[in-house]
PDB file of C-alpha atoms in Angstrom:
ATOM      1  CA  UNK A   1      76.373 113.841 109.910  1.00 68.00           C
ATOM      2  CA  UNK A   2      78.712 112.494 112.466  1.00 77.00           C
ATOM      3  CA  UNK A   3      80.961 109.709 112.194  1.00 90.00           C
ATOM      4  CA  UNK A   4      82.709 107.168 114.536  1.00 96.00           C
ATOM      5  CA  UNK A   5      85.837 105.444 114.636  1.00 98.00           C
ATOM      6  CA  UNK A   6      86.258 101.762 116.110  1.00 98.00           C
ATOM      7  CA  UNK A   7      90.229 100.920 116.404  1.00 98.00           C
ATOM      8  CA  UNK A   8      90.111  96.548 115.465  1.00 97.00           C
ATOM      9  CA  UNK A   9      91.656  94.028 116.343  1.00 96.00           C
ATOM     10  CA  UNK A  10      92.043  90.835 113.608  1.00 95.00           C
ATOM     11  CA  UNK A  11      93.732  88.654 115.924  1.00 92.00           C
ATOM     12  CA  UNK A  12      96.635  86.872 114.946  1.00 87.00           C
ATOM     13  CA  UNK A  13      95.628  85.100 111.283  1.00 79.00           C
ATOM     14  CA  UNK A  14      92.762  82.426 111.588  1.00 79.00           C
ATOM     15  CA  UNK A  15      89.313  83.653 110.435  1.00 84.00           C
ATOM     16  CA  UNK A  16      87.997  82.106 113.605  1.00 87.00           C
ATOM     17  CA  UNK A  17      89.837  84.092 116.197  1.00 91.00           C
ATOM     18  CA  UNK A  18      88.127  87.673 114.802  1.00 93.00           C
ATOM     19  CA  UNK A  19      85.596  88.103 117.630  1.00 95.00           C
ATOM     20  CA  UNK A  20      81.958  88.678 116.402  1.00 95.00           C
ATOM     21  CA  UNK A  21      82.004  92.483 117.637  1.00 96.00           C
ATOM     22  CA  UNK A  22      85.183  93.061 115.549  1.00 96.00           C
ATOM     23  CA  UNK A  23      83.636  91.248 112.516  1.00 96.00           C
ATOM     24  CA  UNK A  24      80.521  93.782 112.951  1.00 96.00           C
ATOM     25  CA  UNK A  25      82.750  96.784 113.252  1.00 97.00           C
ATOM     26  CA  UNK A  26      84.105  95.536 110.338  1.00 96.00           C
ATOM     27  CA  UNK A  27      80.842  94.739 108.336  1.00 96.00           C
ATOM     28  CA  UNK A  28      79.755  98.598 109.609  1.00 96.00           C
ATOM     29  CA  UNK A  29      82.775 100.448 108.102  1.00 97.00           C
ATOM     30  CA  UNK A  30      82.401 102.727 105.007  1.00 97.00           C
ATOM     31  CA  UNK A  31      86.190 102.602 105.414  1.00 97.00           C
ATOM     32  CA  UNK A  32      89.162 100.808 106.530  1.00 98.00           C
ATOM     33  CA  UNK A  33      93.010 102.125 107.640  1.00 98.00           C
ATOM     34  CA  UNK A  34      95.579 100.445 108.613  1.00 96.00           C
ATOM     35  CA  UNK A  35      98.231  98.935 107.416  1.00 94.00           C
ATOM     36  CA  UNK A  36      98.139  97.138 104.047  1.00 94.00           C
ATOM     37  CA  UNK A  37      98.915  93.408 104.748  1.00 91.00           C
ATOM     38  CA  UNK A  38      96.588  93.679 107.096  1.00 92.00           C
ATOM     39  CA  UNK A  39      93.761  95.628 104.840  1.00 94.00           C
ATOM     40  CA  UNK A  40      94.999  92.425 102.318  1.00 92.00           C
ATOM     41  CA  UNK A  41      93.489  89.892 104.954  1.00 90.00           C
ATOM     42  CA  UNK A  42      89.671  91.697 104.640  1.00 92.00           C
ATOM     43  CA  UNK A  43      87.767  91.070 101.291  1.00 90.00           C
ATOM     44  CA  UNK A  44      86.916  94.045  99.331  1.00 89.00           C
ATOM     45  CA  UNK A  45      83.250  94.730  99.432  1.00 90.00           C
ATOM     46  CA  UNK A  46      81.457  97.114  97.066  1.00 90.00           C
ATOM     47  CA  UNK A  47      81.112 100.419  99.237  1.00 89.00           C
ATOM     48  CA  UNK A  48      83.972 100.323 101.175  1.00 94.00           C
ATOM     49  CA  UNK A  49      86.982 102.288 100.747  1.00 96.00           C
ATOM     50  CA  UNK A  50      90.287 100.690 102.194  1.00 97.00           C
ATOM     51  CA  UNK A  51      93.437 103.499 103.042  1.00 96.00           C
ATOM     52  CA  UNK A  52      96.430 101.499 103.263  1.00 94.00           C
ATOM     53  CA  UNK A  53      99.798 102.912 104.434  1.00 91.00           C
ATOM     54  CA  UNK A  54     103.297 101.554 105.126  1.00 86.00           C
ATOM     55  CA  UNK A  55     104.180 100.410 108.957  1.00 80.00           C
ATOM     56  CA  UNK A  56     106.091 103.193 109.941  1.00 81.00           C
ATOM     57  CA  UNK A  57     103.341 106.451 109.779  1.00 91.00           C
ATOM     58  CA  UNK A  58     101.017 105.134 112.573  1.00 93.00           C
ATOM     59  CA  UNK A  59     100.162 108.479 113.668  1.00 96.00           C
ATOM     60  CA  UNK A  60      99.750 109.954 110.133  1.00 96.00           C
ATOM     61  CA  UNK A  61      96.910 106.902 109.800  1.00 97.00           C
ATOM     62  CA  UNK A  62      95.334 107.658 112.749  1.00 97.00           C
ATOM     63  CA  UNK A  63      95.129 111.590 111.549  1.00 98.00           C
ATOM     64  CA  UNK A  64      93.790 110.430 108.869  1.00 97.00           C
ATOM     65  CA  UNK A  65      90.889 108.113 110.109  1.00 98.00           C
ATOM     66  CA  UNK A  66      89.904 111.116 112.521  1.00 98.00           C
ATOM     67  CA  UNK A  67      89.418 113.137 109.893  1.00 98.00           C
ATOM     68  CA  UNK A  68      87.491 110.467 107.537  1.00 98.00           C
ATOM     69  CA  UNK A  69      85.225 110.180 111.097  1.00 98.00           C
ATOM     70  CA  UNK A  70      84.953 113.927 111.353  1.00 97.00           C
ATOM     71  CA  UNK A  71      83.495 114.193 107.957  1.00 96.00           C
ATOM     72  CA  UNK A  72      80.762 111.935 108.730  1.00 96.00           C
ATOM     73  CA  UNK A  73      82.384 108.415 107.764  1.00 97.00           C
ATOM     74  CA  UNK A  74      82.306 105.101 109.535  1.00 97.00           C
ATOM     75  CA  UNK A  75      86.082 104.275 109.955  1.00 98.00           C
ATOM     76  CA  UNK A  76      87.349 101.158 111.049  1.00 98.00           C
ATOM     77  CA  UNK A  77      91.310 101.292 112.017  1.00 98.00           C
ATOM     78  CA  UNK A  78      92.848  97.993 111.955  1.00 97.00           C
ATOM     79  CA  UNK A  79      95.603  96.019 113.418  1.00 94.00           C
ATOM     80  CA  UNK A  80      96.693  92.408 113.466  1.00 92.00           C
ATOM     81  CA  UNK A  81      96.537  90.959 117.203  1.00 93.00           C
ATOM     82  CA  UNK A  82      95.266  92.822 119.428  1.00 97.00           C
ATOM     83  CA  UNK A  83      94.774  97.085 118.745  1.00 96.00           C
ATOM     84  CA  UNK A  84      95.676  97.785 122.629  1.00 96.00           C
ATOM     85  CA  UNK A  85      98.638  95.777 122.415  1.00 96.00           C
ATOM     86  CA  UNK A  86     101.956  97.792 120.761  1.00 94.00           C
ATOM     87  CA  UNK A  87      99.531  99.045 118.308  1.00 94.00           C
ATOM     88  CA  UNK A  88      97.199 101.439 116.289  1.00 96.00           C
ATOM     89  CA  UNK A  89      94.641 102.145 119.895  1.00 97.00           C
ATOM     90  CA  UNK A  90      97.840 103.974 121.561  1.00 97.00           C
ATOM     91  CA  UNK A  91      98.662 105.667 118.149  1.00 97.00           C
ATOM     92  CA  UNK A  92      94.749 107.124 117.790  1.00 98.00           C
ATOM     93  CA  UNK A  93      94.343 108.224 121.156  1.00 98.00           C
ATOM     94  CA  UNK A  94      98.209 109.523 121.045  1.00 97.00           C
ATOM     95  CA  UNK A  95      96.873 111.797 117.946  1.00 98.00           C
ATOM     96  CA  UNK A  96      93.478 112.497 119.471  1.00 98.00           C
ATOM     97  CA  UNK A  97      95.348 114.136 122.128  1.00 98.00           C
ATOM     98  CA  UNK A  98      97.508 116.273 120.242  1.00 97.00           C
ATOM     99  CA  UNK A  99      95.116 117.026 117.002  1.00 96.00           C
ATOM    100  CA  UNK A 100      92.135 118.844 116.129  1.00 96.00           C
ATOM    101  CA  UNK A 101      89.608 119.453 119.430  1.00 96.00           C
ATOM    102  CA  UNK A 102      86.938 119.023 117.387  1.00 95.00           C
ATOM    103  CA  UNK A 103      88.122 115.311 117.070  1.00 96.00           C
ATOM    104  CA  UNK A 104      87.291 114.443 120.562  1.00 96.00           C
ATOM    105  CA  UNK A 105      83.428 114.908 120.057  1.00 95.00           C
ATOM    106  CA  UNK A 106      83.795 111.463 117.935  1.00 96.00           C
ATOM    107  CA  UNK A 107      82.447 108.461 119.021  1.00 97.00           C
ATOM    108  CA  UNK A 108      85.994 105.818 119.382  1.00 98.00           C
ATOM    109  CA  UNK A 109      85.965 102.692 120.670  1.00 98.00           C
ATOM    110  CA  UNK A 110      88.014 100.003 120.734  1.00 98.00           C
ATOM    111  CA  UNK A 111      87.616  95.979 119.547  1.00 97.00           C
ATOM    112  CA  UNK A 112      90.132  93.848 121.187  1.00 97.00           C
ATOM    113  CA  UNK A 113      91.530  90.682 119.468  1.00 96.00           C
ATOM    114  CA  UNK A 114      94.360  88.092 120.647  1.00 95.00           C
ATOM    115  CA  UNK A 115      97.037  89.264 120.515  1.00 96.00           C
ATOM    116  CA  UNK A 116     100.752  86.669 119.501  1.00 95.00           C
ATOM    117  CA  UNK A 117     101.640  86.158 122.847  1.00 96.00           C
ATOM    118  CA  UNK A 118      98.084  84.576 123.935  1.00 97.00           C
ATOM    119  CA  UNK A 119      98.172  82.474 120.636  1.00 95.00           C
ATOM    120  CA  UNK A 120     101.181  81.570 121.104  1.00 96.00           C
ATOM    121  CA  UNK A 121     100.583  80.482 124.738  1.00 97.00           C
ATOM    122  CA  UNK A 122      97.736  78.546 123.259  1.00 96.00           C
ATOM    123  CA  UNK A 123      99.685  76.834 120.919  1.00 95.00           C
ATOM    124  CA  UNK A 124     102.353  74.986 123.003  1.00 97.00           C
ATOM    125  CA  UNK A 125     100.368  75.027 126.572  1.00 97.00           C
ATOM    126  CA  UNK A 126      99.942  77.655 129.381  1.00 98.00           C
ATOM    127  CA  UNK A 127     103.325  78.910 129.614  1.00 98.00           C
ATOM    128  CA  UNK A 128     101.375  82.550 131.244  1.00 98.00           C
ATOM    129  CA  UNK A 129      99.860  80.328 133.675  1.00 96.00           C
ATOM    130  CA  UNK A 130     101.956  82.334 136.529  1.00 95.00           C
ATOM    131  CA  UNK A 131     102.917  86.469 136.159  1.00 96.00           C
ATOM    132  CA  UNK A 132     104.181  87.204 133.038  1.00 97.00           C
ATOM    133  CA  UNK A 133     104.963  90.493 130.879  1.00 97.00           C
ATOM    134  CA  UNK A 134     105.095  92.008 127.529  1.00 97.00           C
ATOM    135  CA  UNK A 135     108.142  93.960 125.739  1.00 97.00           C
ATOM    136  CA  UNK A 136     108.560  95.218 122.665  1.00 96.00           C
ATOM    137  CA  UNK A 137     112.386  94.993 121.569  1.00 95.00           C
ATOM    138  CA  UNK A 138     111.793  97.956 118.989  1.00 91.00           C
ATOM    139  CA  UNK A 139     113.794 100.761 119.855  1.00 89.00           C
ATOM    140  CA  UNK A 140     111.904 103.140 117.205  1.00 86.00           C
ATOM    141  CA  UNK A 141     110.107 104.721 119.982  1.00 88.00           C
ATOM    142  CA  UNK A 142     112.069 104.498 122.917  1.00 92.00           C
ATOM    143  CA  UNK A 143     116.160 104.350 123.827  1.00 94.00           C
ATOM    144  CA  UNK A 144     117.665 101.136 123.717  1.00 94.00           C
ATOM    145  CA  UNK A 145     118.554 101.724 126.929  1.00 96.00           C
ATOM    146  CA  UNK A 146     115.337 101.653 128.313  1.00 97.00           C
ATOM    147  CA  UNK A 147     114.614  98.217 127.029  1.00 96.00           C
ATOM    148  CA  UNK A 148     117.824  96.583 128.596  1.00 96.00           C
ATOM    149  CA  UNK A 149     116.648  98.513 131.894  1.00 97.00           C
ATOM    150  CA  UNK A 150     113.552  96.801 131.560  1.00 97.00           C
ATOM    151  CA  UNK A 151     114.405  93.678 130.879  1.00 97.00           C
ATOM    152  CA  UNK A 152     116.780  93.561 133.764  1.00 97.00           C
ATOM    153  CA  UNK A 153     114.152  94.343 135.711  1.00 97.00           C
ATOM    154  CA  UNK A 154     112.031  91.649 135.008  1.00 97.00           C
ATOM    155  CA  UNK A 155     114.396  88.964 134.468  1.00 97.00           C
ATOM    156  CA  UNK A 156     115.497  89.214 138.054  1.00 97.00           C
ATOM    157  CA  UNK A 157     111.992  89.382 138.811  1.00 96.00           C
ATOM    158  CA  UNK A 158     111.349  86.087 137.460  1.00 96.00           C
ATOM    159  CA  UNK A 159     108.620  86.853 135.143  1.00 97.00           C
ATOM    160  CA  UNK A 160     107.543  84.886 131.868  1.00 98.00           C
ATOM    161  CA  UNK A 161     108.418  87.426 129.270  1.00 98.00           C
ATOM    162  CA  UNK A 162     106.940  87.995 125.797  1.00 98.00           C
ATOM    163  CA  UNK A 163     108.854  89.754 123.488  1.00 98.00           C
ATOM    164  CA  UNK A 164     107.350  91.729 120.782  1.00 96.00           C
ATOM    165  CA  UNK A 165     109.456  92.916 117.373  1.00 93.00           C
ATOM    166  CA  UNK A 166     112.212  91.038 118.243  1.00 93.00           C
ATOM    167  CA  UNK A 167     114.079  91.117 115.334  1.00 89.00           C
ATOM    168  CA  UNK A 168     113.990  93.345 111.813  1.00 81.00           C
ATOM    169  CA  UNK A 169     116.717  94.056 108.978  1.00 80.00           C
ATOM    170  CA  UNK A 170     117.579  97.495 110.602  1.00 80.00           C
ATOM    171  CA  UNK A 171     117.662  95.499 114.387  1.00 82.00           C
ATOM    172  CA  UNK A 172     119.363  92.346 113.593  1.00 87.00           C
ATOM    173  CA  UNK A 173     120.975  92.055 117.212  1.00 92.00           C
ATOM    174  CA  UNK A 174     118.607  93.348 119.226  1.00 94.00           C
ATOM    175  CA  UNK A 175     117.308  89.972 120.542  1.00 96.00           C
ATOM    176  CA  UNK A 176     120.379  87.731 120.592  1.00 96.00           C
ATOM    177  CA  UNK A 177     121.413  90.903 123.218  1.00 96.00           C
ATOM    178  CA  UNK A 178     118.374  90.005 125.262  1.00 96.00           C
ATOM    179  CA  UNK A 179     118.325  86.327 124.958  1.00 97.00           C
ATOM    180  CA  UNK A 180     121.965  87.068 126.659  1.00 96.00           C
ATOM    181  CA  UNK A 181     121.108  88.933 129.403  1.00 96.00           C
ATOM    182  CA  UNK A 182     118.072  86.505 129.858  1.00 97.00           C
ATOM    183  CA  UNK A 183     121.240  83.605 130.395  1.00 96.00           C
ATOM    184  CA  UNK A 184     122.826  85.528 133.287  1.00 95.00           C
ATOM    185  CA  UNK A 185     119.318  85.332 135.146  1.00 95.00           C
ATOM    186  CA  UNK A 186     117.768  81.665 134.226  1.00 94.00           C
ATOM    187  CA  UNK A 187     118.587  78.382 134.450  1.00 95.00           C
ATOM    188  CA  UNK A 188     120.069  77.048 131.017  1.00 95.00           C
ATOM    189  CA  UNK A 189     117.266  74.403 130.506  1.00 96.00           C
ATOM    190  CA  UNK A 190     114.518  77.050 130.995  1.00 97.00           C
ATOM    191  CA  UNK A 191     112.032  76.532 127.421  1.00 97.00           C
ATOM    192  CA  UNK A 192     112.311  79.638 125.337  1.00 98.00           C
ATOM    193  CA  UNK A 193     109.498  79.404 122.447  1.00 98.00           C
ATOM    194  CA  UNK A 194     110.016  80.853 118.782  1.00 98.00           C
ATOM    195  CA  UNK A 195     106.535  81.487 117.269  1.00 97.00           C
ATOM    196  CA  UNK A 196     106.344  82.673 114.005  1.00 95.00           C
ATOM    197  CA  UNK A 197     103.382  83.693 111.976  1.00 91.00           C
ATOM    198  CA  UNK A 198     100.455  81.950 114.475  1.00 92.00           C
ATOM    199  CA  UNK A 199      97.197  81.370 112.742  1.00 86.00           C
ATOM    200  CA  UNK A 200      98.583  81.523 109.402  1.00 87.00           C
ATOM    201  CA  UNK A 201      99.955  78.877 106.392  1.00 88.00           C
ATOM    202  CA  UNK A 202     103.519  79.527 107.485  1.00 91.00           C
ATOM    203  CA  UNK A 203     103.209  79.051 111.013  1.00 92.00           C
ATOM    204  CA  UNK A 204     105.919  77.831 112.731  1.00 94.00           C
ATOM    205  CA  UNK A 205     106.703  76.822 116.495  1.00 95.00           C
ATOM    206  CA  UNK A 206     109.624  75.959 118.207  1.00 96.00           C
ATOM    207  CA  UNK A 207     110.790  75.541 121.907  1.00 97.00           C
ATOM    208  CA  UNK A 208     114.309  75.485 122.656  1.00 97.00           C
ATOM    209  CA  UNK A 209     116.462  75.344 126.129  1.00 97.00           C
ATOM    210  CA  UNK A 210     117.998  79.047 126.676  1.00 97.00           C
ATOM    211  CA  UNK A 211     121.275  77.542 125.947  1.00 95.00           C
ATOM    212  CA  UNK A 212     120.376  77.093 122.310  1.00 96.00           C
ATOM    213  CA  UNK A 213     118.304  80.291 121.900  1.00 96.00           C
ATOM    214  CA  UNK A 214     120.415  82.826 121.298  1.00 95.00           C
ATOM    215  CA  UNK A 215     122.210  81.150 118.774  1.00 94.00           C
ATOM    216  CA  UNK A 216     119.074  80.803 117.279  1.00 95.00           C
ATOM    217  CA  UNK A 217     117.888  84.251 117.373  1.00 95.00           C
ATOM    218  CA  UNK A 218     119.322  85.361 113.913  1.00 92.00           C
ATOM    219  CA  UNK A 219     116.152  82.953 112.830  1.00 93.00           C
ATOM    220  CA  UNK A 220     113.289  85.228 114.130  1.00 93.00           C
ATOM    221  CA  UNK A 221     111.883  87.835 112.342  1.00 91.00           C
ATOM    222  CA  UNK A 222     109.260  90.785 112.691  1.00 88.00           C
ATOM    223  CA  UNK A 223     106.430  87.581 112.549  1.00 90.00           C
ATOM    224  CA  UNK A 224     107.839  86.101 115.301  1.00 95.00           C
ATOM    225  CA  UNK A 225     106.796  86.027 119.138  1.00 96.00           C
ATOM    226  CA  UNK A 226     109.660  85.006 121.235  1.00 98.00           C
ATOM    227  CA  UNK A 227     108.969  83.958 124.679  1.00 98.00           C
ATOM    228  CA  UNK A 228     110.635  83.690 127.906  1.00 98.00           C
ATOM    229  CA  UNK A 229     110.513  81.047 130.420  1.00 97.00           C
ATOM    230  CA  UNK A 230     110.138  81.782 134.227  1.00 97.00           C
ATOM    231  CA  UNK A 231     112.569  80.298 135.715  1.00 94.00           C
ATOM    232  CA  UNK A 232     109.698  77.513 137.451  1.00 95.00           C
ATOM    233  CA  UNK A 233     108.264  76.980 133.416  1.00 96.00           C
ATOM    234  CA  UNK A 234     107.927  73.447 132.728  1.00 95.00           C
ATOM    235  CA  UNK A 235     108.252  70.758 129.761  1.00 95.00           C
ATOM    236  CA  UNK A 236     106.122  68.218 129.862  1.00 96.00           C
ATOM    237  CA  UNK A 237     107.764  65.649 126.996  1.00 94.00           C
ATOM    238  CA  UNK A 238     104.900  63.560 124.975  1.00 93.00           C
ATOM    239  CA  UNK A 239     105.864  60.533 122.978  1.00 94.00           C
ATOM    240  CA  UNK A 240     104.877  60.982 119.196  1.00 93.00           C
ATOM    241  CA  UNK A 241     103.729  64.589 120.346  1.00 93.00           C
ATOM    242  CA  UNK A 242     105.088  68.430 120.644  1.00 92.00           C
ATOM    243  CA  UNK A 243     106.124  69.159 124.247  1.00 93.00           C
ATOM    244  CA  UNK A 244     103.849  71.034 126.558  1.00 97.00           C
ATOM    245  CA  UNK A 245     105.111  74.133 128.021  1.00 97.00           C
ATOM    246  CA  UNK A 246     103.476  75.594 131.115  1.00 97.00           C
ATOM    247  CA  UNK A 247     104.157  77.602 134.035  1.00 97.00           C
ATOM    248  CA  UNK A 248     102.653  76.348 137.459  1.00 95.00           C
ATOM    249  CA  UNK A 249     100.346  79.134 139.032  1.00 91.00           C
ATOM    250  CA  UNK A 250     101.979  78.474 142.594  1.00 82.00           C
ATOM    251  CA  UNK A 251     105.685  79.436 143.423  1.00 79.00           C
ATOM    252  CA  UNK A 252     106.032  76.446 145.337  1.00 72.00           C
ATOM    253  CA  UNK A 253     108.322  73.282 144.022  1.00 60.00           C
ATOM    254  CA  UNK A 254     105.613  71.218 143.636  1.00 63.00           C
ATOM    255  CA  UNK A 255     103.616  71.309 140.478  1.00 61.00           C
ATOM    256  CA  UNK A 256     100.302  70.111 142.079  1.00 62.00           C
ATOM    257  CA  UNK A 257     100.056  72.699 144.683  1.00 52.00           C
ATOM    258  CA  UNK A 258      97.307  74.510 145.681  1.00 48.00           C
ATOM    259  CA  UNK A 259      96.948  78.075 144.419  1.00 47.00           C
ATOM    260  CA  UNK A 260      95.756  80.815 145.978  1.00 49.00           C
ATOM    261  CA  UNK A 261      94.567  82.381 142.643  1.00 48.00           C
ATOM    262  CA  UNK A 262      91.571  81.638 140.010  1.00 47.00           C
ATOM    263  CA  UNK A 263      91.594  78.178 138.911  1.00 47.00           C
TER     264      UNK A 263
END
């Protein structure tokens, strides 16, 4: 009998942002890995095995869903957000690679979701609307070093940034350090947005001027997508209503002018 693995995306929280082809991989699986507050969000079902593990052996659960597909089993490996995104896809493929070659026989694919940074976005506006990037401030798999390189990088750049694992009891600097580098590059008015736990009960939203941001930092936690203004990202005050943040699509001063891009 052969098996298949499909790597899952649950989106940020709300039931409603599971796509239907994740929700049938899902419905398909004999059995589920992944982390277990994210294995907590799925019911239980009669049938259906769930193989939870702590954060920090991502390649040990991917081992062990490749071997649960090479006996024959329909495996479902899930994430929260999006899989492809500083997650379990990178971490399957990464053991793939280096494990059994029987392995590679299996039928994978992958089921994207959205990931914080495009529910955040969603949230407060279209602060992506122009070129934006993704970090992740974790320095468990990569030199410290490496992240301030990067973020230079892009802050002279200009891009809308999105930072991923910004903050955790073992990193509690990590992004007031970035938030300060981001000061040297933007304007002190530019909107920096704290978004904690999207989708879910305890969601939480804030959008602060880069002056007050890094003395905020210490507030964030391992829930919480912090984002970047460019420095052309706008506020759009509302009486009686949360400020819109966006970022124009054109480069140009005006915020009416024609792009060149998709509209």
């Amino acid at each position: 009998m052969v098996g298949s693995l499909t790597i899952v995306g649950l989106g940020p929280g709300e039931a409603h942002w599971l796509t239907p082809a994740a929700q049938a991989a899902l419905d398909a699986a004999s059995d589920l890995v992944g982390y277990e507050p994210y294995l907590d969000r799925i019911p239980a079902r009669a049938g259906r095995t769930k193989h939870g593990s702590d954060n920090r052996v991502e390649i040990a659960r991917a081992e062990h869903a490749l071997r649960l597909a090479a006996e024959g089993r329909t495996v479902a490996v899930v994430s929260g957000g999006d899989p492809g995104v500083f997650a379990m896809a990178a971490a399957v493929f990464e053991a793939l690679e280096a494990g059994d070659p029987a392995w590679r026989a299996l039928t994978i694919t992958v089921e994207p979701g959205i990931t914080a940074m495009l529910a955040a976005a969603a949230k407060v506006g279209a602060p992506l609307g122009g070129d934006f990037c993704a970090i992740s401030l974790s320095d468990n798999l990569k030199p410290w070093e490496v992240v301030t390189m990067r973020l230079e990088a892009v802050l002279a750049a200009d891009f809308v940034i999105a930072l991923y694992n910004p903050i955790s009891k073992a990193r509690p600097w990590q992004l007031g350090a970035a938030l300060e580098l981001a000061v040297r590059h933007r304007p002190a008015e530019t909107p920096v947005i704290f978004a904690r736990a999207v989708g879910r009960p305890d969601e939480n939203l804030r959008v602060l001027p880069l002056s007050q941001a890094v003395a905020a930092a210490a507030s964030a936690d391992m829930a919480t997508l912090v984002m970047i203004g460019a420095s052309s990202t706008r506020l759009i005050e509302r009486p009686g209503q949360a400020a819109i943040v966006y970022t124009p699509r054109s480069v140009t001063k005006s915020p009416c002018a024609t792009s060149q891009g998709r509209t």
